[in-house]
Short mmCIF file of C-alpha atoms and ligand atoms in Angstrom, two decimals:
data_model
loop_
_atom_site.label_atom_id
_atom_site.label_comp_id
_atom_site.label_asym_id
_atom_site.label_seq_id
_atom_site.Cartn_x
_atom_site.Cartn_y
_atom_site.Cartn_z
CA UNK P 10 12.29 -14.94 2.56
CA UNK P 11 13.71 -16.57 -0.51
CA UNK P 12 15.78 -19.50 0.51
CA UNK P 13 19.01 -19.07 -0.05
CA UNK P 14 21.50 -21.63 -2.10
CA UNK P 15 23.34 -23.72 0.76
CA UNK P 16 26.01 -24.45 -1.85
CA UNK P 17 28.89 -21.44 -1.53
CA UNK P 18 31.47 -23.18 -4.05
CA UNK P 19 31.64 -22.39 -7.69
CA UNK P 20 28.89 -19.50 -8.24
CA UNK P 21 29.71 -16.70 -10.55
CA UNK P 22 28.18 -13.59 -9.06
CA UNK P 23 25.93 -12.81 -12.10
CA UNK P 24 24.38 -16.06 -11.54
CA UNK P 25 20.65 -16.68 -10.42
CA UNK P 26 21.55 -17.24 -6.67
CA UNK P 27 24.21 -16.73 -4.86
CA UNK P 28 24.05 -17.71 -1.09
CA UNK P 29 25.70 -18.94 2.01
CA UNK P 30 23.61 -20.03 4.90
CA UNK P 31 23.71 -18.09 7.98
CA UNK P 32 26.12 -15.50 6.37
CA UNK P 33 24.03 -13.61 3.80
CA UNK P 34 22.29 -13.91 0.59
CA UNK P 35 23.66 -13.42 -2.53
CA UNK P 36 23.03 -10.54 -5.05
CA UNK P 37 20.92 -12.31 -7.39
CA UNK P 38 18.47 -14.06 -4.88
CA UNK P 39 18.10 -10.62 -2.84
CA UNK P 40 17.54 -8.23 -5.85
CA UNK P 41 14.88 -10.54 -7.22
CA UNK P 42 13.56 -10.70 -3.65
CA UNK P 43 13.22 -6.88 -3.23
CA UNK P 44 12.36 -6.23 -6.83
CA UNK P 45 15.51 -4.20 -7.83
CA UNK P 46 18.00 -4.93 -10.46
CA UNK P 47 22.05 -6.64 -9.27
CA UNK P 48 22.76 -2.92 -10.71
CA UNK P 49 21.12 -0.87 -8.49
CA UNK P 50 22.54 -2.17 -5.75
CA UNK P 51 25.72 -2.24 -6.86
CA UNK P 52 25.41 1.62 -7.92
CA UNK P 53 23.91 2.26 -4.14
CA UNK P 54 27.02 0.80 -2.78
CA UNK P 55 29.34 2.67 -4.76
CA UNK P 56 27.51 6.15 -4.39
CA UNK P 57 25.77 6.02 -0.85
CA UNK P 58 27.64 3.18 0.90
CA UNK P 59 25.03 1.14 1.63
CA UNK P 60 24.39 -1.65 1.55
CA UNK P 61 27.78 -2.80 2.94
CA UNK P 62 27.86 -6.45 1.50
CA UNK P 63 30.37 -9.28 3.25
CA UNK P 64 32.26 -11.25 0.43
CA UNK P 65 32.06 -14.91 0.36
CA UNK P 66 35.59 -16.84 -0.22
CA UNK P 67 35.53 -16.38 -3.81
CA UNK P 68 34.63 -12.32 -3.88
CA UNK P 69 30.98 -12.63 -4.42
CA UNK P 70 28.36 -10.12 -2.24
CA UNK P 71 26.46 -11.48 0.88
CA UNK P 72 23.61 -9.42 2.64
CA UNK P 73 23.63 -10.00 6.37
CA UNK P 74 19.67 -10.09 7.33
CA UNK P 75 19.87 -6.47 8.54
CA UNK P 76 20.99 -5.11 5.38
CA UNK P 77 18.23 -7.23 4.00
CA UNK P 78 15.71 -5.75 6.14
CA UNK P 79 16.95 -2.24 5.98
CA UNK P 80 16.73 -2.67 1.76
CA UNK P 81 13.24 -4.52 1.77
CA UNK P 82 12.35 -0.85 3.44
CA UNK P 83 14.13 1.25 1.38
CA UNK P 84 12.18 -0.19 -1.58
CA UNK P 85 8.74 0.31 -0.24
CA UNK P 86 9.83 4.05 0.37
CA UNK P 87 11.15 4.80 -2.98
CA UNK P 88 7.90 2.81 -4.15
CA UNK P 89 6.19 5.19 -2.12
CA UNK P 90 8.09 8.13 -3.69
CA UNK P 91 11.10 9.02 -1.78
CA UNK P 92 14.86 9.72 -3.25
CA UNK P 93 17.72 7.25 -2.92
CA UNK P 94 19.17 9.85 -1.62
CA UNK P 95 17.37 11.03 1.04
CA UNK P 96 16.69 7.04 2.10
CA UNK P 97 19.52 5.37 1.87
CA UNK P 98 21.64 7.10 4.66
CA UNK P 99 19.48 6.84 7.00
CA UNK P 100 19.44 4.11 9.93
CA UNK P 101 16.48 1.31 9.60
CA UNK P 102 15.01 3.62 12.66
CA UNK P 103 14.86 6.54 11.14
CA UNK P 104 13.17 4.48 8.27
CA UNK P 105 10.73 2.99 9.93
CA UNK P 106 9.74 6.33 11.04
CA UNK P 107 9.60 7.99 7.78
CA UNK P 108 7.74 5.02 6.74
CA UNK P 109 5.20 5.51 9.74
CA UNK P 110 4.83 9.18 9.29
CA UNK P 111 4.07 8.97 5.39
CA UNK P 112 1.82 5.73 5.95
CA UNK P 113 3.81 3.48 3.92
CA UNK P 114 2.55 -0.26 4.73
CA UNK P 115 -0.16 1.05 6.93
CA UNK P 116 -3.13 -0.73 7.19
CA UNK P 117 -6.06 0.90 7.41
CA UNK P 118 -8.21 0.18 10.67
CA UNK P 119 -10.46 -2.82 9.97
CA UNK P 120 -11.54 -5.81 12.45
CA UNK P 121 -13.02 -7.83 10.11
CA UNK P 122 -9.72 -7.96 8.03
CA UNK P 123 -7.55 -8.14 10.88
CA UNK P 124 -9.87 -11.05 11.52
CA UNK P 125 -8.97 -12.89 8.23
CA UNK P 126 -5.12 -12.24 8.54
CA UNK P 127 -5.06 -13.66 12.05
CA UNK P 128 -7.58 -16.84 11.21
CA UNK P 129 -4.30 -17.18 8.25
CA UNK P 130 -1.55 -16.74 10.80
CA UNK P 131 -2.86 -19.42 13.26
CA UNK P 132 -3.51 -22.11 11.11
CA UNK P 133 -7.34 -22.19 10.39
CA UNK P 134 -7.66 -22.35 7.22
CA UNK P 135 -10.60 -23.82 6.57
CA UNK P 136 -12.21 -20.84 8.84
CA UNK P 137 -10.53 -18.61 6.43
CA UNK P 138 -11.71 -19.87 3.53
CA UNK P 139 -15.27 -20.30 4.42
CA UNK P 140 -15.20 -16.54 6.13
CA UNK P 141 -14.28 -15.48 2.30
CA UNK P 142 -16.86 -17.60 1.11
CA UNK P 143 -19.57 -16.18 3.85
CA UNK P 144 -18.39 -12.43 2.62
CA UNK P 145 -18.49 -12.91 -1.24
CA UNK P 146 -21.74 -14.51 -1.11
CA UNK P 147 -23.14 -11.51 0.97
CA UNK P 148 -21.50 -8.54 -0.19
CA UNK P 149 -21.57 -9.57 -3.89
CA UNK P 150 -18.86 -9.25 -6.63
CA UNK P 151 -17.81 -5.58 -6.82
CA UNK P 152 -18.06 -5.11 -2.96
CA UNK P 153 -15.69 -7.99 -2.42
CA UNK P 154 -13.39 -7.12 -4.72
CA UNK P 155 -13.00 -3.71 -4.01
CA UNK P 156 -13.77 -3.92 -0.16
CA UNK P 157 -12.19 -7.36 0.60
CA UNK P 158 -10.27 -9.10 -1.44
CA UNK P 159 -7.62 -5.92 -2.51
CA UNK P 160 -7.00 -4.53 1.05
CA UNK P 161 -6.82 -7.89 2.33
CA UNK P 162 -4.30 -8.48 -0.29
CA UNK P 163 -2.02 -5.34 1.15
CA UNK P 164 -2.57 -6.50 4.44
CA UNK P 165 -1.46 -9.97 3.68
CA UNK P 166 1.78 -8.42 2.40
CA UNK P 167 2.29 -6.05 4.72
CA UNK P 168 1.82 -9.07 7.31
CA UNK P 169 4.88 -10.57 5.61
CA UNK P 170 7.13 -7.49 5.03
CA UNK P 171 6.73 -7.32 8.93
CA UNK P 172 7.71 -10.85 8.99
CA UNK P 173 4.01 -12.01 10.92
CA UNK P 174 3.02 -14.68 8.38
CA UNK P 175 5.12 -16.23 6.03
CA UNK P 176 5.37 -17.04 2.01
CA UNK P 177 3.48 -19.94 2.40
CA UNK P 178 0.61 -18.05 4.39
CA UNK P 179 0.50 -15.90 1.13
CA UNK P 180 0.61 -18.55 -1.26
CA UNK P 181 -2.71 -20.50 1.02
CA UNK P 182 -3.94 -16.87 0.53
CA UNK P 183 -3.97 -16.76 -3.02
CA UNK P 184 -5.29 -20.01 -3.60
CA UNK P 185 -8.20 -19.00 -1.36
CA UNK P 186 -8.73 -15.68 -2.88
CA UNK P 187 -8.71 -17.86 -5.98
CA UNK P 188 -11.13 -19.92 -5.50
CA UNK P 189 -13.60 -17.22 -4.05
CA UNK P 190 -13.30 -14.94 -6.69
CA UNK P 191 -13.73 -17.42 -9.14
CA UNK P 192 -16.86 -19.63 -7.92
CA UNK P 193 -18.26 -15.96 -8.12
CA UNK P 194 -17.32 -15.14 -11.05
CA UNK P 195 -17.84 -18.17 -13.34
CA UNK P 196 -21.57 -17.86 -13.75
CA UNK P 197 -20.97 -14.12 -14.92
CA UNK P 198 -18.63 -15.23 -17.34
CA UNK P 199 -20.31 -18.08 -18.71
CA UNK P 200 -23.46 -15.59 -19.10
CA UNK P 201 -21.38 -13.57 -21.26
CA UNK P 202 -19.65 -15.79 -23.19
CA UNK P 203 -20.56 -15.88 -26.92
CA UNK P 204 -22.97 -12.57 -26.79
CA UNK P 205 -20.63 -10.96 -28.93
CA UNK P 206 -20.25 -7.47 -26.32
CA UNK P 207 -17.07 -5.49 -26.97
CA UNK P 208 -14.32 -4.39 -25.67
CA UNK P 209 -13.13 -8.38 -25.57
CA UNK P 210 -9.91 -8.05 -23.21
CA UNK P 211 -7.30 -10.62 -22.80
CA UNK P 212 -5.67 -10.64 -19.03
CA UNK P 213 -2.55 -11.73 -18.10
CA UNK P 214 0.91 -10.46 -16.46
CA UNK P 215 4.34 -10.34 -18.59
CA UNK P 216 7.26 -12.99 -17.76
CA UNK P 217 8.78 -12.25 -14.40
CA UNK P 218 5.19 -11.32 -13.09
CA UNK P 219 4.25 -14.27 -10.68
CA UNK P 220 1.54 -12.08 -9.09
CA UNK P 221 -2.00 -12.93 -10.18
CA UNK P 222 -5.28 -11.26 -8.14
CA UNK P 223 -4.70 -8.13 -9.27
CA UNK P 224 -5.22 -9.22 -13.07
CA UNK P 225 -8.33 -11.47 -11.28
CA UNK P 226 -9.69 -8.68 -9.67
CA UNK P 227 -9.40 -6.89 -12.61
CA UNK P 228 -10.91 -9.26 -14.74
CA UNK P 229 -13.84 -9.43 -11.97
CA UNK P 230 -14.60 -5.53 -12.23
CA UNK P 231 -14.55 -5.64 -16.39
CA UNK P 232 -16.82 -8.80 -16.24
CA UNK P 233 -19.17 -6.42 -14.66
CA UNK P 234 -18.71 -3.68 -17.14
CA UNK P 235 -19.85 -6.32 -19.82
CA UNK P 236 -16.90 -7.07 -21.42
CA UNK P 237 -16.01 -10.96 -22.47
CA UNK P 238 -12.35 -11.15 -20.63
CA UNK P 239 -9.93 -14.05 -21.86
CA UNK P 240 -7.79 -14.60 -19.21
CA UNK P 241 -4.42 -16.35 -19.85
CA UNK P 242 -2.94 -16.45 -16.02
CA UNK P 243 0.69 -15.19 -15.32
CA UNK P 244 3.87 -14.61 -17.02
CA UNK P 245 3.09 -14.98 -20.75
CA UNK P 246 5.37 -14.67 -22.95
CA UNK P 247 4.79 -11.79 -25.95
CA UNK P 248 4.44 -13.51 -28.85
CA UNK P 249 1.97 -15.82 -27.21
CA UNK P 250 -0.06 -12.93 -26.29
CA UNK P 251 0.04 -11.76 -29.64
CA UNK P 252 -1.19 -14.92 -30.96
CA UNK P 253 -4.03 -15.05 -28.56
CA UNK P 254 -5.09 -11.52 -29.75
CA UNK P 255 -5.25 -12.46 -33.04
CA UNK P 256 -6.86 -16.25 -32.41
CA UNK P 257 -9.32 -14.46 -29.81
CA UNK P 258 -10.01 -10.85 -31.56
CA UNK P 259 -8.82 -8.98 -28.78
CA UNK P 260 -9.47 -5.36 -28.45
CA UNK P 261 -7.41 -5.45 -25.18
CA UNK P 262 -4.94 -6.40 -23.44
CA UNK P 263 -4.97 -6.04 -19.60
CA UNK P 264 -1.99 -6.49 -17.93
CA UNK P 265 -1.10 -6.35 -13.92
CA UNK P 266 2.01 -5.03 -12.00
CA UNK P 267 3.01 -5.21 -8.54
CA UNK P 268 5.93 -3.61 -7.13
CA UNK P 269 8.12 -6.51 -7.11
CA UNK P 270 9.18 -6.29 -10.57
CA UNK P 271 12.07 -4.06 -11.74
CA UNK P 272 10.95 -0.39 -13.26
CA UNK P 273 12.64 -1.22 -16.23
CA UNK P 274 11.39 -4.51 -16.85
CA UNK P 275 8.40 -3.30 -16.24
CA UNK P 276 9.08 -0.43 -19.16
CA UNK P 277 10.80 -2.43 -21.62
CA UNK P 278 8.34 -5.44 -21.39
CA UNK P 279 5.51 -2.69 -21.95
CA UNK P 280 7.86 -1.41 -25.26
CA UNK P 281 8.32 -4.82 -26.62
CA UNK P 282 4.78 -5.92 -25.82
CA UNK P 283 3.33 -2.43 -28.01
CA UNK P 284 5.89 -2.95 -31.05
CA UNK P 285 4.53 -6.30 -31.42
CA UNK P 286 0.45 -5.57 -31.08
CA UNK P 287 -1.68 -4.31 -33.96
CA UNK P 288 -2.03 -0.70 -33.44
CA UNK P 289 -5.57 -0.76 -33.14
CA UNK P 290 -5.21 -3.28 -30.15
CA UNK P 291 -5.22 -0.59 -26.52
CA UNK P 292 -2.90 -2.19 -23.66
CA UNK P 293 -4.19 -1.23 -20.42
CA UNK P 294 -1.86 -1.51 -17.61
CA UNK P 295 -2.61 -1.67 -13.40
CA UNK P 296 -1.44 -2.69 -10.25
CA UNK P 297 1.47 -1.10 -7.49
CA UNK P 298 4.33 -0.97 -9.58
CA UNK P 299 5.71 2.23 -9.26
CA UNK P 300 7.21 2.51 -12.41
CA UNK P 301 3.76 2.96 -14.10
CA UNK P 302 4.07 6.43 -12.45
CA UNK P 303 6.73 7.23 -15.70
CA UNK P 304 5.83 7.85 -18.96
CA UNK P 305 4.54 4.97 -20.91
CA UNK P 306 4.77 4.08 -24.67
CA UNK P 307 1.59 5.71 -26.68
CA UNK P 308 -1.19 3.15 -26.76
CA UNK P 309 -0.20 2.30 -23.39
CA UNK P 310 -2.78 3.35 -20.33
CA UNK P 311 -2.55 3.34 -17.11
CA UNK P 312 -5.39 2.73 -15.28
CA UNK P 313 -5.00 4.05 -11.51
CA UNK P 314 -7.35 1.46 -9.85
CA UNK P 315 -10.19 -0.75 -9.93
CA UNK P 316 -13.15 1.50 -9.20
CA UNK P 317 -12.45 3.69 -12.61
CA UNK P 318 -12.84 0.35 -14.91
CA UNK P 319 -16.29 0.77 -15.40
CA UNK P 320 -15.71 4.30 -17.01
CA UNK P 321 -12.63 3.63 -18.55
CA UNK P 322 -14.71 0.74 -20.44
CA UNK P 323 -17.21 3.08 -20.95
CA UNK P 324 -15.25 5.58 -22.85
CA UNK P 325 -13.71 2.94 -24.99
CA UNK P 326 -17.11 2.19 -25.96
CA UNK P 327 -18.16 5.48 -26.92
CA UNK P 328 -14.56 6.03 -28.91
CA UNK P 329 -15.20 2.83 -30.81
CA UNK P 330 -18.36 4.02 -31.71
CA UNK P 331 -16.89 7.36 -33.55
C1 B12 A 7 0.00 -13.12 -2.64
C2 B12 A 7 1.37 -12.50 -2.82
C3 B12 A 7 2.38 -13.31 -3.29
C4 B12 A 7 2.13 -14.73 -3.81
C5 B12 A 7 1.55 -14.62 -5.24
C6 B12 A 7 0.71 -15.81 -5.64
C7 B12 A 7 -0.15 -15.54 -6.86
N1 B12 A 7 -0.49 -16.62 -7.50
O1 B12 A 7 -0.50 -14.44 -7.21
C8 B12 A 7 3.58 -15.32 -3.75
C9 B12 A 7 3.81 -15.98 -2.40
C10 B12 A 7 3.92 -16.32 -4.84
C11 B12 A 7 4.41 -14.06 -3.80
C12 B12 A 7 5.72 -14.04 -4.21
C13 B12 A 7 6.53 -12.91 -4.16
N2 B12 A 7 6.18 -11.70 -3.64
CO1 B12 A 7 4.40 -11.21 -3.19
N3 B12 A 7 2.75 -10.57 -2.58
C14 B12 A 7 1.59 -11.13 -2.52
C15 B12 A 7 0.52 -10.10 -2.06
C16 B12 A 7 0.12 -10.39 -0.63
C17 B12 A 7 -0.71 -10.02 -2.97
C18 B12 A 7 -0.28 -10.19 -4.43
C19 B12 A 7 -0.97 -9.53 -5.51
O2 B12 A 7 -1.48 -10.20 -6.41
N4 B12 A 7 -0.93 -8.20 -5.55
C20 B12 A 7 -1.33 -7.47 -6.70
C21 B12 A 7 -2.55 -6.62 -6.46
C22 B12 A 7 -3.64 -7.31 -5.65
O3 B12 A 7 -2.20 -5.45 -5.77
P1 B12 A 7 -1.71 -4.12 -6.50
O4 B12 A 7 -0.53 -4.37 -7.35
O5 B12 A 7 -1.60 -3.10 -5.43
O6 B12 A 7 -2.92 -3.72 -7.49
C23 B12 A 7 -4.13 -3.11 -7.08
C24 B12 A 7 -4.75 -2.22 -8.14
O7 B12 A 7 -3.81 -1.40 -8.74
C25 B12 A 7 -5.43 -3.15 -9.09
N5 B12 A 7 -4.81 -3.74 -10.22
C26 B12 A 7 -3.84 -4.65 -10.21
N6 B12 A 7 -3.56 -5.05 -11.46
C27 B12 A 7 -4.39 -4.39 -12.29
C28 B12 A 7 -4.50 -4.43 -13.68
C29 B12 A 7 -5.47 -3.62 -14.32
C30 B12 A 7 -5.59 -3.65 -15.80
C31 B12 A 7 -6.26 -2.75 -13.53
C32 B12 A 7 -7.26 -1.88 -14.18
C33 B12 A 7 -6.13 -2.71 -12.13
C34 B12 A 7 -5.20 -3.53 -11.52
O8 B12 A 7 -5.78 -4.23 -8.24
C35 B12 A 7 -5.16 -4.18 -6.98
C36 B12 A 7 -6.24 -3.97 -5.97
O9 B12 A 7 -5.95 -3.07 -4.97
C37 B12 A 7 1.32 -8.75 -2.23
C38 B12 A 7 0.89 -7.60 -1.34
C39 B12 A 7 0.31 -6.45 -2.18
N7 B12 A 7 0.20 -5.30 -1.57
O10 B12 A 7 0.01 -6.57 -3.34
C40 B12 A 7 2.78 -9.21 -2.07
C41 B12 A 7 3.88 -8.40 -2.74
C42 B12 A 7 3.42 -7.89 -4.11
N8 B12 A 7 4.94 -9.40 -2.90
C43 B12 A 7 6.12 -8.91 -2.73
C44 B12 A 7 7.32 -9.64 -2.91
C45 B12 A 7 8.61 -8.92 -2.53
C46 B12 A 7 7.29 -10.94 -3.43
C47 B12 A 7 8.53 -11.80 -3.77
C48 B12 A 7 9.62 -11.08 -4.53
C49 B12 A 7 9.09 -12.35 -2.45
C50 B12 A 7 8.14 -13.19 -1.65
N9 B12 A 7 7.13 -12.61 -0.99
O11 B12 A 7 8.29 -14.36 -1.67
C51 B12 A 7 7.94 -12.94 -4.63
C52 B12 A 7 8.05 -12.61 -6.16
C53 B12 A 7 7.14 -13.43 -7.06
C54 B12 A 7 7.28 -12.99 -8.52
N10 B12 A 7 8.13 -13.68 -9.27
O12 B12 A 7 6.67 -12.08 -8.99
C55 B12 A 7 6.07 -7.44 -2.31
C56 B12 A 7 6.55 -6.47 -3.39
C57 B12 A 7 7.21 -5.26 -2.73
C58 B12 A 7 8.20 -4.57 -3.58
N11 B12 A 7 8.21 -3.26 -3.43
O13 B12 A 7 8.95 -5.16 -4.28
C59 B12 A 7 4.58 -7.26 -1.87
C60 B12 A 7 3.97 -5.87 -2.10
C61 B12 A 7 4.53 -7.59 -0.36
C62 B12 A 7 5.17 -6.49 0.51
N12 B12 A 7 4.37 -5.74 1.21
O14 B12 A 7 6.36 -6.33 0.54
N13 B12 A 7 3.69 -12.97 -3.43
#
């Protein structure tokens, strides 16, 4: 959970974090935690009655852990497609029901996986990072990637939502995944480098975007649809991206969103990010966010997984060639 700040005096309610120990956490820390905006949950109050903040001394919102818990599931459901509505009234129960019954968070059954998230749990990392190692090196890149390293990722996370490993078991899991994906991918890249192939894509995530393997994975799965990928890491800002098109001739830009970032970040970043690209330039856009489910700006495409890269590629090839 996102620590909370241990000093109550003094903090305006808009501010970043707002946070008493042992009493609740404030608006700021727990909308950024659950990936919703202050607004939101300030509308859900006044329309459905929940949550139910306490107020600190000086009138600002605190979420007692239950009403933290009850709104980390509330989000995965509306991810998932449900109405405010129909979610919101409803006990954490009743919830956890609805979430069982539509399969939200459910892992798929897999011992090898369960394997890796337990080797995580207890503390053996180095077990964990040479069973990656052991599995890359036999299944190869695109197996991996599309058999290991993304369901382990929703495993890892559902691990936490559940509260059975921590942040910091996720944060030793992305550096693993990391490193794994990269020692197998950096003699593919190299190969590439300078042949001249199109579509060249630049990868990165938008500002407020700390999540990074899905962009890797992505980059992974277009390295072996031939295209030279420039990858910037997380959380660049736009007009840096727009500079690296230009320095870099981009064709592409591939960005990644999970479902912790606000829809409408998520939109306007996308509407920003468009109006400031040549028109010539396609942004491709993947990962959980839900809010890539809406209608995005023209010149904006969504593409609904890994596996489909290789003929999304494909038919920007053949329009390129018209
Ligand atoms: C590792 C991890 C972290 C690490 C990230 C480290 C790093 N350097 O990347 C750390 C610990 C820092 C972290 C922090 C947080 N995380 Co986190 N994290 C994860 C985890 C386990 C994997 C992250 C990831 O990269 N996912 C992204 C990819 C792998 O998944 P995906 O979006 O489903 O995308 C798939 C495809 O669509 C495709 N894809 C993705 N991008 C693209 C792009 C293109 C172009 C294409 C073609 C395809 C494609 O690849 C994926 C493969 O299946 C996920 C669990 C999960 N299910 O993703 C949680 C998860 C994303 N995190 C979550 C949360 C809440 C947070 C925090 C807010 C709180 C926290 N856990 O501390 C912060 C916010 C950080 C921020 N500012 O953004 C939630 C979001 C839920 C929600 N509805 O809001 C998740 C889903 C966990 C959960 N089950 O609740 N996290």
């Amino acid at each position: 959970m996102t620590p909370v700040n241990p000093d109550p005096t003094g903090t305006a309610e808009d501010g970043a974090v707002a946070g008493i120990v042992g009493i609740g956490i404030g608006i700021g820390a727990i909308a950024h935690e659950i990936g919703l905006t202050k607004d939101t949950l300030r509308v859900w109050e006044r329309r459905y009655g929940f949550p139910q903040p306490l107020r600190s001394s000086g009138g600002e919102r605190l979420y007692p852990q239950e009403q933290v818990t009850k709104l980390r599931l509330v989000k995965r459901l509306l991810d998932a497609g449900h109405r405010p509505s129909k979610v919101l009234p409803q006990s954490i129960a009743r919830l956890q029901q609805l979430a069982e019954d539509s399969g939200v968070g459910q892992d798929a059954p897999d011992a090898q996986l369960d394997r890796l998230v337990e080797l995580l749990r207890v503390g053996r990392y180095d077990d964990f990072r040479f069973e990656l190692l052991k599995r890359a090196t036999r299944e190869g890149l695109a197996h991996f990637v599309l058999d290991v390293a993304a369901p382990l990722s929703a495993r890892v996370g559902n691990a936490w939502a559940a509260a059975t490993l921590q942040v910091y078991h996720e944060h030793l899991f992305s550096e693993a995944m990391q490193v794994t994906l990269r020692s197998l991918m950096r003699p593919l890249s190299e190969a590439l480098r300078g042949r001249g192939t199109h579509p060249r894509v630049l990868l990165t995530t938008l500002p407020g975007e700390g999540h990074g393997l899905g962009i890797l994975m992505a980059e992974a799965m277009l390295a072996l649809a031939d295209c030279e990928c420039v990858a910037l890491g997380t959380q660049t800002p736009h007009q840096d991206i727009v500079d690296a098109v230009t320095a870099h001739e981009i064709d592409i830009v591939a960005l990644s969103f999970s479902a912790s970032m606000p829809a409408q970040a998520v939109v306007n970043g996308l509407m920003e990010l468009r109006a400031a690209l040549s028109p010539n330039v396609v942004i491709w856009v993947g990962g959980s966010s839900p809010a890539l489910r809406r209608k995005l700006p023209d010149g904006v495409l969504n593409v609904a997984g890994l596996g489909p890269i290789e003929d999304v590629v494909a038919e920007w090839r053949h329009s390129a060639m018209l």
